CSV table of C-alpha atoms and ligand atoms in Angstrom, one decimal:
chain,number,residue,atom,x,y,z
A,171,UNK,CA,133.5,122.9,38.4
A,172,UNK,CA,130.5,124.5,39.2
A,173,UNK,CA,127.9,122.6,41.3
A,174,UNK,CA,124.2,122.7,39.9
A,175,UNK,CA,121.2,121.5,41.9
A,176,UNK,CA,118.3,120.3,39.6
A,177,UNK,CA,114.6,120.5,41.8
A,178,UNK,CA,112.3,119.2,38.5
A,179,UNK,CA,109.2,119.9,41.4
A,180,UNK,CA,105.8,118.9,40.4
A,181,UNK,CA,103.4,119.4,36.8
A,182,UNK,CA,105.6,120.1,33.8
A,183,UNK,CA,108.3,120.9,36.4
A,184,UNK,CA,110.2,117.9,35.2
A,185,UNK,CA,109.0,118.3,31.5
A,186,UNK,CA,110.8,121.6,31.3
A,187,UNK,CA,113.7,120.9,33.5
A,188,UNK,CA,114.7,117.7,31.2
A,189,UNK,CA,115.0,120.6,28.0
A,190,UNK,CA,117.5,122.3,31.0
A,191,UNK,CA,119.2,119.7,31.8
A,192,UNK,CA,119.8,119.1,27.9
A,193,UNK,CA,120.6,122.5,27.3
A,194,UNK,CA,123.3,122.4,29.8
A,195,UNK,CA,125.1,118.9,28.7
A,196,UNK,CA,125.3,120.4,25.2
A,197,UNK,CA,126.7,123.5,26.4
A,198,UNK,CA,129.4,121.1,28.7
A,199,UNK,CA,130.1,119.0,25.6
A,200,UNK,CA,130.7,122.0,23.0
A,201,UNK,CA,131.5,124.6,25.2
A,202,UNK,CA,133.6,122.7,27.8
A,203,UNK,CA,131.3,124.6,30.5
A,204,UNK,CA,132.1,122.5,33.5
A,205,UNK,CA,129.1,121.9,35.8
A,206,UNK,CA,128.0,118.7,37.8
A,207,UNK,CA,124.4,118.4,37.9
A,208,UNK,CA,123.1,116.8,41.1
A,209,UNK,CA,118.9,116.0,41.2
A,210,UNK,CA,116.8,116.3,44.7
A,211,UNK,CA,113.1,116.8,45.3
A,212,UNK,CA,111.0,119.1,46.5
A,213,UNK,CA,107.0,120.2,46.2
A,214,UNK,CA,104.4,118.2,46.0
A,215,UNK,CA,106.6,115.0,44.7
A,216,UNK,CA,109.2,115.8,47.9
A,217,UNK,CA,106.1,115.5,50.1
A,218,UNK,CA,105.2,112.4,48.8
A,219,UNK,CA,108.0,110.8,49.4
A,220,UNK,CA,109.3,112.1,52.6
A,221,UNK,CA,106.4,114.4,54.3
A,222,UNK,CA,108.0,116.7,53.5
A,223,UNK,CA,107.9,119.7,50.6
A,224,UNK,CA,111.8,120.6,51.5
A,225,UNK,CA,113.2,117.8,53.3
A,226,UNK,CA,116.3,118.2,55.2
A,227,UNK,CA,118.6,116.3,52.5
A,228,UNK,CA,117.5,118.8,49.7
A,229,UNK,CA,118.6,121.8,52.0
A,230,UNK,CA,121.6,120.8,52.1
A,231,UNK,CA,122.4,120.3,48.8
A,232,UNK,CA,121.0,123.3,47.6
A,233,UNK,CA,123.2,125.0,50.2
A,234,UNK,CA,126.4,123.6,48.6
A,235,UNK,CA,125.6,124.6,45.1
A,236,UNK,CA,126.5,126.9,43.3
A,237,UNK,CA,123.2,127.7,41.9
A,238,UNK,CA,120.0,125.7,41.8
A,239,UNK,CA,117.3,125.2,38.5
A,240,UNK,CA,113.6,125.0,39.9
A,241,UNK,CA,111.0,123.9,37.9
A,242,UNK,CA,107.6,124.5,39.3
A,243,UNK,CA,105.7,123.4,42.4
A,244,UNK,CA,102.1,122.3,43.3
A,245,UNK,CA,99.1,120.9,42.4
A,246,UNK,CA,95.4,120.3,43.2
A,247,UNK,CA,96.3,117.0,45.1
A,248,UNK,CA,98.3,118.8,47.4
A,249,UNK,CA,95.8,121.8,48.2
A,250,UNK,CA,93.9,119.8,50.7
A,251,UNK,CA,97.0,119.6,53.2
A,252,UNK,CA,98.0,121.9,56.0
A,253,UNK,CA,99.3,125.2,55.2
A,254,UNK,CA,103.0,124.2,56.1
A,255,UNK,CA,103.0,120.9,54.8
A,256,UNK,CA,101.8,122.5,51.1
A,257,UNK,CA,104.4,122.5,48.1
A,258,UNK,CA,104.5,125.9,47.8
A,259,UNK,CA,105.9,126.2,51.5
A,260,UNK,CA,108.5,123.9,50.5
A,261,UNK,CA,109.9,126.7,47.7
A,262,UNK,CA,109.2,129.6,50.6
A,263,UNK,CA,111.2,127.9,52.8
A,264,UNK,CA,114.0,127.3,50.6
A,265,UNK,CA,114.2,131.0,49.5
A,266,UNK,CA,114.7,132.0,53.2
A,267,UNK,CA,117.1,129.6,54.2
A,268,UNK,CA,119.3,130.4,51.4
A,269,UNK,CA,118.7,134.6,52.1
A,270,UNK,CA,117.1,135.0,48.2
A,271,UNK,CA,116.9,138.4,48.8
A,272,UNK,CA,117.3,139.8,44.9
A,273,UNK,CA,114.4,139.1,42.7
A,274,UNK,CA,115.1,139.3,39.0
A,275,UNK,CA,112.2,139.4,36.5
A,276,UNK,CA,113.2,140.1,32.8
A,277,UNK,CA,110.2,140.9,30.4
A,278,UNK,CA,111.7,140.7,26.4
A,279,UNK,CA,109.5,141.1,23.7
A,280,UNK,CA,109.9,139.2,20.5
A,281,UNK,CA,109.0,140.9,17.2
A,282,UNK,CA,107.1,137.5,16.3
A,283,UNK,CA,105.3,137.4,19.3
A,284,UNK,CA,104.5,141.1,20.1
A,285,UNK,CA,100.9,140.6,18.9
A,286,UNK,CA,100.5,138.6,21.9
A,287,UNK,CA,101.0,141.3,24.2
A,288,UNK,CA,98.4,143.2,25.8
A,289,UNK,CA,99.3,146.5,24.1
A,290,UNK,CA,99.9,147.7,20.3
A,291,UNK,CA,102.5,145.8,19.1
A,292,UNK,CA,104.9,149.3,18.2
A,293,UNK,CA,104.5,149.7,21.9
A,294,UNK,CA,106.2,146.1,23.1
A,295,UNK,CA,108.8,146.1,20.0
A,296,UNK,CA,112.2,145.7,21.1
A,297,UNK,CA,111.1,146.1,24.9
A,298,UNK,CA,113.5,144.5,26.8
A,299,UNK,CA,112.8,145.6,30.6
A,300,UNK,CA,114.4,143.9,33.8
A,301,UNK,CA,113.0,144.2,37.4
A,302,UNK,CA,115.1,143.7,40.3
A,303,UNK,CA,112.3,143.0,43.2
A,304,UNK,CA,113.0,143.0,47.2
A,305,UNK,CA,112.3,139.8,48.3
A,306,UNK,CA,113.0,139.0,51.9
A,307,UNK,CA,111.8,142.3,53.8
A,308,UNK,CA,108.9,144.7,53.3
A,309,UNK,CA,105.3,144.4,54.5
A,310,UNK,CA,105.4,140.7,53.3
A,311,UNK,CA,107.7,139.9,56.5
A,312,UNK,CA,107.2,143.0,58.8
A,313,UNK,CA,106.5,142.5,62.7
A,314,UNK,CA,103.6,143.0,64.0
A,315,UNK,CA,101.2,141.6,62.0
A,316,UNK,CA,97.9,140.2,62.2
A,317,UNK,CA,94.2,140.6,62.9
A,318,UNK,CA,92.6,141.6,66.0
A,319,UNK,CA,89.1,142.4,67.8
A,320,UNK,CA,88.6,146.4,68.7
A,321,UNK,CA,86.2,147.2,71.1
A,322,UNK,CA,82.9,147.2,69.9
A,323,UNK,CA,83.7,143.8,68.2
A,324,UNK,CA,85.3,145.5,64.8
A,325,UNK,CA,88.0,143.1,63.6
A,326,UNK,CA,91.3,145.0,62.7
A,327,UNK,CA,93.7,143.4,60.5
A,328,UNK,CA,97.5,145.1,60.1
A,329,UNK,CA,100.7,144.7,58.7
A,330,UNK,CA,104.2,146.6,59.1
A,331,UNK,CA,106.1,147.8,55.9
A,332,UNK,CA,109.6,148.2,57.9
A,333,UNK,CA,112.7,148.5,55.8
A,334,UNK,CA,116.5,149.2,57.6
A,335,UNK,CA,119.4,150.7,55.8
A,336,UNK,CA,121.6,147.4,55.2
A,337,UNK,CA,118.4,145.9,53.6
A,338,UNK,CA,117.8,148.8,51.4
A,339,UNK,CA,121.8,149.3,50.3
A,340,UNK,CA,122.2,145.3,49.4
A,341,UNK,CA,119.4,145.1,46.9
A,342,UNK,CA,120.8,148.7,45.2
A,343,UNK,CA,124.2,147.0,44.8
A,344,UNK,CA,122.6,144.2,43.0
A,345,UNK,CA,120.5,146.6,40.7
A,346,UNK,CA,122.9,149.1,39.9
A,347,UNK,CA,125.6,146.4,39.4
A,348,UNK,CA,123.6,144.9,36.9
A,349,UNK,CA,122.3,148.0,35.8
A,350,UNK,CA,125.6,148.7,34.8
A,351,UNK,CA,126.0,145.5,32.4
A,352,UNK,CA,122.9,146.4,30.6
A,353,UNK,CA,121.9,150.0,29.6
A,354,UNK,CA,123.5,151.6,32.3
A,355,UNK,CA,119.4,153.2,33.5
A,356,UNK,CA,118.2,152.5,36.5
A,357,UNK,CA,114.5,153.5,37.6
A,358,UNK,CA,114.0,153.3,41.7
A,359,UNK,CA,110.1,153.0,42.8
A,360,UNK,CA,108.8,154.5,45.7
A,361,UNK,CA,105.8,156.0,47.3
A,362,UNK,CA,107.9,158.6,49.1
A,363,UNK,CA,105.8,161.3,48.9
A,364,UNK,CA,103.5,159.2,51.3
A,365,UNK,CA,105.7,156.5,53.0
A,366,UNK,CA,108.5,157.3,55.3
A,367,UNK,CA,109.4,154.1,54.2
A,368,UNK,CA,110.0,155.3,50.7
A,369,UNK,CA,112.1,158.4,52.1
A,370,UNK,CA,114.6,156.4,53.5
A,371,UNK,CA,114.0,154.2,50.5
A,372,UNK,CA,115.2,156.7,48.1
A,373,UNK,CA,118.2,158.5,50.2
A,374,UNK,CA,119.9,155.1,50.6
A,375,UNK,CA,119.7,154.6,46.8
A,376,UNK,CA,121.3,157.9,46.5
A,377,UNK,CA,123.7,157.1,48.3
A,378,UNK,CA,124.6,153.9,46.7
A,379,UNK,CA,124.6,155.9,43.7
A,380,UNK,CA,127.9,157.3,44.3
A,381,UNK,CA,129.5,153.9,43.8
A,382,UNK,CA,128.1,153.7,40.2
A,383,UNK,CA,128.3,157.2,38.5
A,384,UNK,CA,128.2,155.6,34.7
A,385,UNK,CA,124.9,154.9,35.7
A,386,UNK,CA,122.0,157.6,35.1
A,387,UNK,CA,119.4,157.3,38.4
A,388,UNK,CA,115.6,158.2,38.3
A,389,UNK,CA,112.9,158.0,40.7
A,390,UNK,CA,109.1,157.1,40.0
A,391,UNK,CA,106.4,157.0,42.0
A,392,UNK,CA,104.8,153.0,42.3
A,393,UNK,CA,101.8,154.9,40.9
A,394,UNK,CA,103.4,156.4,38.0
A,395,UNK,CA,105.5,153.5,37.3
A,396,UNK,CA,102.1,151.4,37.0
A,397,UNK,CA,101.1,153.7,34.5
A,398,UNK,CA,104.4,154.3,32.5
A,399,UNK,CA,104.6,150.4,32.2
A,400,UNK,CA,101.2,150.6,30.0
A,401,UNK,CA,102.1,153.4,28.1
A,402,UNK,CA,105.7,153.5,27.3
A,403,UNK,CA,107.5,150.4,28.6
A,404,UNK,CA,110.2,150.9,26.5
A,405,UNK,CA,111.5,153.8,28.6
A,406,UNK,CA,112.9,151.4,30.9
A,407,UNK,CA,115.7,149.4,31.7
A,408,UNK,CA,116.3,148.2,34.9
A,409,UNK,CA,113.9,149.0,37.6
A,410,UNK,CA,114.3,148.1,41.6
A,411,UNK,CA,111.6,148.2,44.1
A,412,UNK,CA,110.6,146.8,47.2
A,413,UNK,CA,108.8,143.3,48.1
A,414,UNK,CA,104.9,144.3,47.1
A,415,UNK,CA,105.3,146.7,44.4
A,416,UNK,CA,107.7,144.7,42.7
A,417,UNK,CA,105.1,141.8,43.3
A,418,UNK,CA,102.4,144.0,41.2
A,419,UNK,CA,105.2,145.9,39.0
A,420,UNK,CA,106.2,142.5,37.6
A,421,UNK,CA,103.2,140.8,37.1
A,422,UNK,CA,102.0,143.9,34.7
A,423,UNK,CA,105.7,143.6,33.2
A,424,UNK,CA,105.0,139.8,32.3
A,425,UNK,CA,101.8,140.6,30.7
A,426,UNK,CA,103.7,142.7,28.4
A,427,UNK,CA,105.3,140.0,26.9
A,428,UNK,CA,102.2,138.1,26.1
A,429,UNK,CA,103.3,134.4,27.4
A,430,UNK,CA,103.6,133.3,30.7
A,431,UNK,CA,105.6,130.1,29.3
A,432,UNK,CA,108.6,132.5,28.0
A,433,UNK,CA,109.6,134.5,31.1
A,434,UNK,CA,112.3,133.3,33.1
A,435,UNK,CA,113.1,134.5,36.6
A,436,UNK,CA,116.1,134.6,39.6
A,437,UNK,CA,116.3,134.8,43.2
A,438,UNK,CA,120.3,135.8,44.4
A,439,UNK,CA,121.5,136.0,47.5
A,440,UNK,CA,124.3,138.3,48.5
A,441,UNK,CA,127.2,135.7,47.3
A,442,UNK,CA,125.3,135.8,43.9
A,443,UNK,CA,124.5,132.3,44.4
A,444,UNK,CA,120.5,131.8,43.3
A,445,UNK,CA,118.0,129.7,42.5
A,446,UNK,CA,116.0,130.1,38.5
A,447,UNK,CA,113.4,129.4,37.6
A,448,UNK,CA,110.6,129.9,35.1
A,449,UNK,CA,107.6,132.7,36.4
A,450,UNK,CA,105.1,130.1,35.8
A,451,UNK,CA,103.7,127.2,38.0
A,452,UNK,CA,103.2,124.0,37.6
A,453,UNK,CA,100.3,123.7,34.7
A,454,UNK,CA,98.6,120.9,36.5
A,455,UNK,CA,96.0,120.9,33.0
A,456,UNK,CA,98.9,120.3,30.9
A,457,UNK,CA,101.0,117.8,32.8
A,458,UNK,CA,102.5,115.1,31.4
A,459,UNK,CA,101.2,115.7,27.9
A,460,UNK,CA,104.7,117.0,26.8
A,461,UNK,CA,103.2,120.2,25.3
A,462,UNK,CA,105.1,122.3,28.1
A,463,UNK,CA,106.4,125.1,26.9
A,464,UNK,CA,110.4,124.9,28.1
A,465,UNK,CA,111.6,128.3,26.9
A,466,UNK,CA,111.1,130.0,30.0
A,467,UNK,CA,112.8,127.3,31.9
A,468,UNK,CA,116.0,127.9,29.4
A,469,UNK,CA,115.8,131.5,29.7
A,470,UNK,CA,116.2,130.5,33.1
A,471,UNK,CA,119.4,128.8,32.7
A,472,UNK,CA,120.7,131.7,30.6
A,473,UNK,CA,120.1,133.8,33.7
A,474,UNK,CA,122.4,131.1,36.0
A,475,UNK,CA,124.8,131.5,33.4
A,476,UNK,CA,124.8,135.2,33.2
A,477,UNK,CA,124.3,135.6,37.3
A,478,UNK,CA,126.1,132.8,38.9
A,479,UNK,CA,128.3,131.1,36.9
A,480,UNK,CA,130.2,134.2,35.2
A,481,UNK,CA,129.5,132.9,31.9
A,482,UNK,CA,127.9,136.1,30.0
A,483,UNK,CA,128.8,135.1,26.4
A,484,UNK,CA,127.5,131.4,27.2
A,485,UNK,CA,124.1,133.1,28.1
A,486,UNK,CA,124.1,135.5,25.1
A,487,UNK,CA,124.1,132.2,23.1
A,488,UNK,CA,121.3,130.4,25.0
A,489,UNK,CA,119.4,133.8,24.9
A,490,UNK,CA,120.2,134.5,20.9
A,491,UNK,CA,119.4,130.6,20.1
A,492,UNK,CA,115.9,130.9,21.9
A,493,UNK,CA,115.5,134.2,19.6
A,494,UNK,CA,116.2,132.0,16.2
A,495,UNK,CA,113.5,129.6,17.0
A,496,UNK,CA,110.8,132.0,17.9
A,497,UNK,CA,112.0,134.0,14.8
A,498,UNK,CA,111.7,130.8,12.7
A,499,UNK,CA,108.2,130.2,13.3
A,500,UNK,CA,108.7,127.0,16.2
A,501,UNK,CA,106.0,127.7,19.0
A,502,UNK,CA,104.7,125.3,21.5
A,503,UNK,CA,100.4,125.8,21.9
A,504,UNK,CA,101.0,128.8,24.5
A,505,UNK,CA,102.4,130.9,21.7
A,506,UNK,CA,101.0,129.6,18.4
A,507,UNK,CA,98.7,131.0,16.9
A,508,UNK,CA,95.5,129.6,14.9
A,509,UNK,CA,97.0,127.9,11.6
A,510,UNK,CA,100.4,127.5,13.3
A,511,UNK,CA,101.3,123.8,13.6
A,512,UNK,CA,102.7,123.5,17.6
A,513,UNK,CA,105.9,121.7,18.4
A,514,UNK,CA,106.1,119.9,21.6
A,515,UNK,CA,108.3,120.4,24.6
A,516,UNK,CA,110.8,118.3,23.6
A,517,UNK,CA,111.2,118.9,20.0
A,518,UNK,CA,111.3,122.4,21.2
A,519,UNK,CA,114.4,122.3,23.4
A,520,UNK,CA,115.9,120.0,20.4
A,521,UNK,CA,115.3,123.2,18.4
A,522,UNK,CA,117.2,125.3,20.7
A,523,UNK,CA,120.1,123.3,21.1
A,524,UNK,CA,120.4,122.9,17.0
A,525,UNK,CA,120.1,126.8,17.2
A,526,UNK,CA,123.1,127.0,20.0
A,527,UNK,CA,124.7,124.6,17.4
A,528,UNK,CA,124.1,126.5,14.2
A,529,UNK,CA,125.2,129.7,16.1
A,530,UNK,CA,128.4,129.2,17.6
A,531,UNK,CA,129.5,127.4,14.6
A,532,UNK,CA,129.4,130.7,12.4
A,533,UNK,CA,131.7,132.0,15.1
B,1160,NAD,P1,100.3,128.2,36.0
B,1160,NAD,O1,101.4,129.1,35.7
B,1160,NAD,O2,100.7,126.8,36.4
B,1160,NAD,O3,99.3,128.0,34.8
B,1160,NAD,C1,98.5,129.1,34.3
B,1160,NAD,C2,98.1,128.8,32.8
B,1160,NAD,O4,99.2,128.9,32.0
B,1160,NAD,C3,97.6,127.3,32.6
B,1160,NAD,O5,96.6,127.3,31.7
B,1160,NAD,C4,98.8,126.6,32.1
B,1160,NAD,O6,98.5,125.5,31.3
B,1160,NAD,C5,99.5,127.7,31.3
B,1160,NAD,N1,101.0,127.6,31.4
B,1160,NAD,C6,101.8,127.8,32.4
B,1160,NAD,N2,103.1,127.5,32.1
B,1160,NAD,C7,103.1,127.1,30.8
B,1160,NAD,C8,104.1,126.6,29.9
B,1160,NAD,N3,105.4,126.5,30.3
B,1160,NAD,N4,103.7,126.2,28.7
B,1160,NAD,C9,102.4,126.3,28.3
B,1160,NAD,N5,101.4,126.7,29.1
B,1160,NAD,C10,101.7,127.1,30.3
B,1160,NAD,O7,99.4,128.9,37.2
B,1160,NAD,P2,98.2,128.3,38.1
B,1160,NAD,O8,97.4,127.4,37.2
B,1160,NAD,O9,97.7,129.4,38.8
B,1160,NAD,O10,98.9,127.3,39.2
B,1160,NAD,C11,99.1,125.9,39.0
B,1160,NAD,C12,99.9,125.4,40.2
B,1160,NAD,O11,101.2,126.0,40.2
B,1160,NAD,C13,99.3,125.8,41.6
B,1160,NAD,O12,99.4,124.7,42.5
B,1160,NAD,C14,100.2,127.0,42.0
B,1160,NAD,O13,100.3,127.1,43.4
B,1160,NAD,C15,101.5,126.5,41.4
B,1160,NAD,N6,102.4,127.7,41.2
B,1160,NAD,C16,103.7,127.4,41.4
B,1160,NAD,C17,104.7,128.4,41.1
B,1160,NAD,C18,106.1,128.0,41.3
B,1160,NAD,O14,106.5,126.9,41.4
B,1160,NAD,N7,107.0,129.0,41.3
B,1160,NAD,C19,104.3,129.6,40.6
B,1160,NAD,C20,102.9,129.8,40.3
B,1160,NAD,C21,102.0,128.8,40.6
């Protein structure tokens, strides 16, 4: 019995995480997936009630699960507090405390939607790209940091990028494992012909290497990979990097795919255990009008299947079911287009688990 820790969070975080939650009772009463769904706060609606974005009792729960759903956090009510008291700290927090150090940030074009992207359409068709992002280390975290006076009165800000071995090694494992469940291609970014950083960057993955020969090993340039991403996506399969290019690296990913609302994401730790969630935030303009769309957030719980819960072929059918929809036409007002008449969040997560339905019954 695998433990699952809902956090619906703030916005359309509970909008999207009810279509989850659905999603996964379906797959528990077809599928006999056995998983005990447990509910806790956090965000904005976690400070509200306790003053506090991750109080203590959420921690602890999320420790003893197996792997946690996230909706989204924050909100313009909650920008006025103190830095550490916002929602967003909350999710910060509990990425640390639970050693998230393995980013994971698919970007899948669907032929219907590929006139959303940002580039030709025959350039996103049939792109199916994932990034594996350092998440714990890097110049996001390094010591020192911070701004000082010069003499003369100049102020100096700085930052350390500082990387050791046993961080660098862990996050290759995770890539070329997964590397080798996919296409067996895996792209390492780097700046090493600048950053000593980068040098030791790129012998460590070498070395890792050697524990996954079926799987072919290339190096970019951050700069390069930038611009390969624009021109010919489809080149890649799995690409690792550290904290802050994977931070820019993913966000020019997502806009490949033409809708924030359909990209999932997940966080692991070195037990595999992780938290998903959806790339987007909390869409404070569309709150509570149940026009959400929810496919990112099941994407997401593919990913928990696939990552944490050792149930690939349950995630294929999640993954291929949110394919049939989008094929047939259903689209919630991110995706539609002008003429198209928009489901709602709900009706769209119905949709889905009729899909899951219609396809496990022709097998
Ligand atoms: P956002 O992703 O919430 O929204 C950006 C735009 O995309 C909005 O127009 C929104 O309506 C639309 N959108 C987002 N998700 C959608 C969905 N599923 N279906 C349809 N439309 C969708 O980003 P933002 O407006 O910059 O941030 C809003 C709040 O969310 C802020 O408080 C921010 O700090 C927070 N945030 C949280 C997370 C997180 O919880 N991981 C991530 C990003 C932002």
């Amino acid at each position: 019995m695998y433990k699952v820790l809902l956090l619906p969070g703030d916005g359309i975080g509970p909008e999207v995480v009810a279509q989850a939650r659905k999603v996964l009772v379906s797959l528990g009463k077809e599928h006999a997936l056995a998983v005990e769904l447990e509910e806790a706060q956090v965000g904005g609606s976690a400070y509200a009630r306790h003053r506090d974005p991750l109080p203590a009792q959420t921690l602890e729960i999320a420790r003893a699960a197996d792997a946690i759903l996230l909706g989204a956090v924050g909100g313009p009510q909650f920008d006025h507090l103190e830095r550490d008291l916002r929602p967003e700290k909350g999710l910060l927090r509990l990425r640390s405390e639970l050693d998230l150090f393995a980013n994971l940030r698919p970007a899948i074009s669907y032929p219907s939607l590929a006139s959303a992207s940002s580039l030709k359409p025959e350039q996103v068709t049939g792109l199916d790209l994932l990034i594996v992002r350092e998440l714990t280390g890097g110049i996001y975290f390094g010591q020192p940091r911070g701004m000082r006076v010069l003499e003369g009165r100049t102020r100096q800000g700085f930052n350390t990028l500082v990387y050791d071995e046993h961080e660098i090694a862990r996050i290759a494992h995770v890539a070329f494992r997964i590397a080798q469940k996919r296409g067996s291609r895996l792209c390492s970014v780097d700046k090493a012909n600048v950053l000593e950083v980068s040098e030791l960057w790129r012998d460590v993955v070498n070395a890792v290497h050697r524990d996954y020969a079926k799987v072919a090993l290339s190096h970019m340039y951050v700069d390069n990979a930038a611009m390969q991403l624009v021109r010919e996506p489809g080149q890649f399969d799995v690409v690792l990097t550290d904290n802050m290019f994977g931070d820019i690296l993913s966000d020019i990913a997502a806009m490949l795919t033409g809708s924030i609302g359909m990209l999932p994401s997940a966080s692991l730790n070195e037990r595999d255990r992780g938290m998903y969630e959806p790339v987007h935030g909390s869409a404070p303009d569309i709150a509570g009008k149940g026009i959400a769309n929810p496919l990112a957030m099941i994407l997401s719980v593919a990913m928990m299947l696939r990552y944490s819960l050792n149930e690939p072929l349950l995630a294929d059918l999640v993954e291929q079911a949110v394919h049939q929809v989008v094929e047939a036409g259903y689209r919630t007002v991110d995706i539609a287009r002008a003429g198209q008449q928009p489901v709602g969040t709900d009706e769209m997560g119905d949709e889905v688990i009729r899909a899951m339905l219609q396809l496990s019954s022709k097998n």
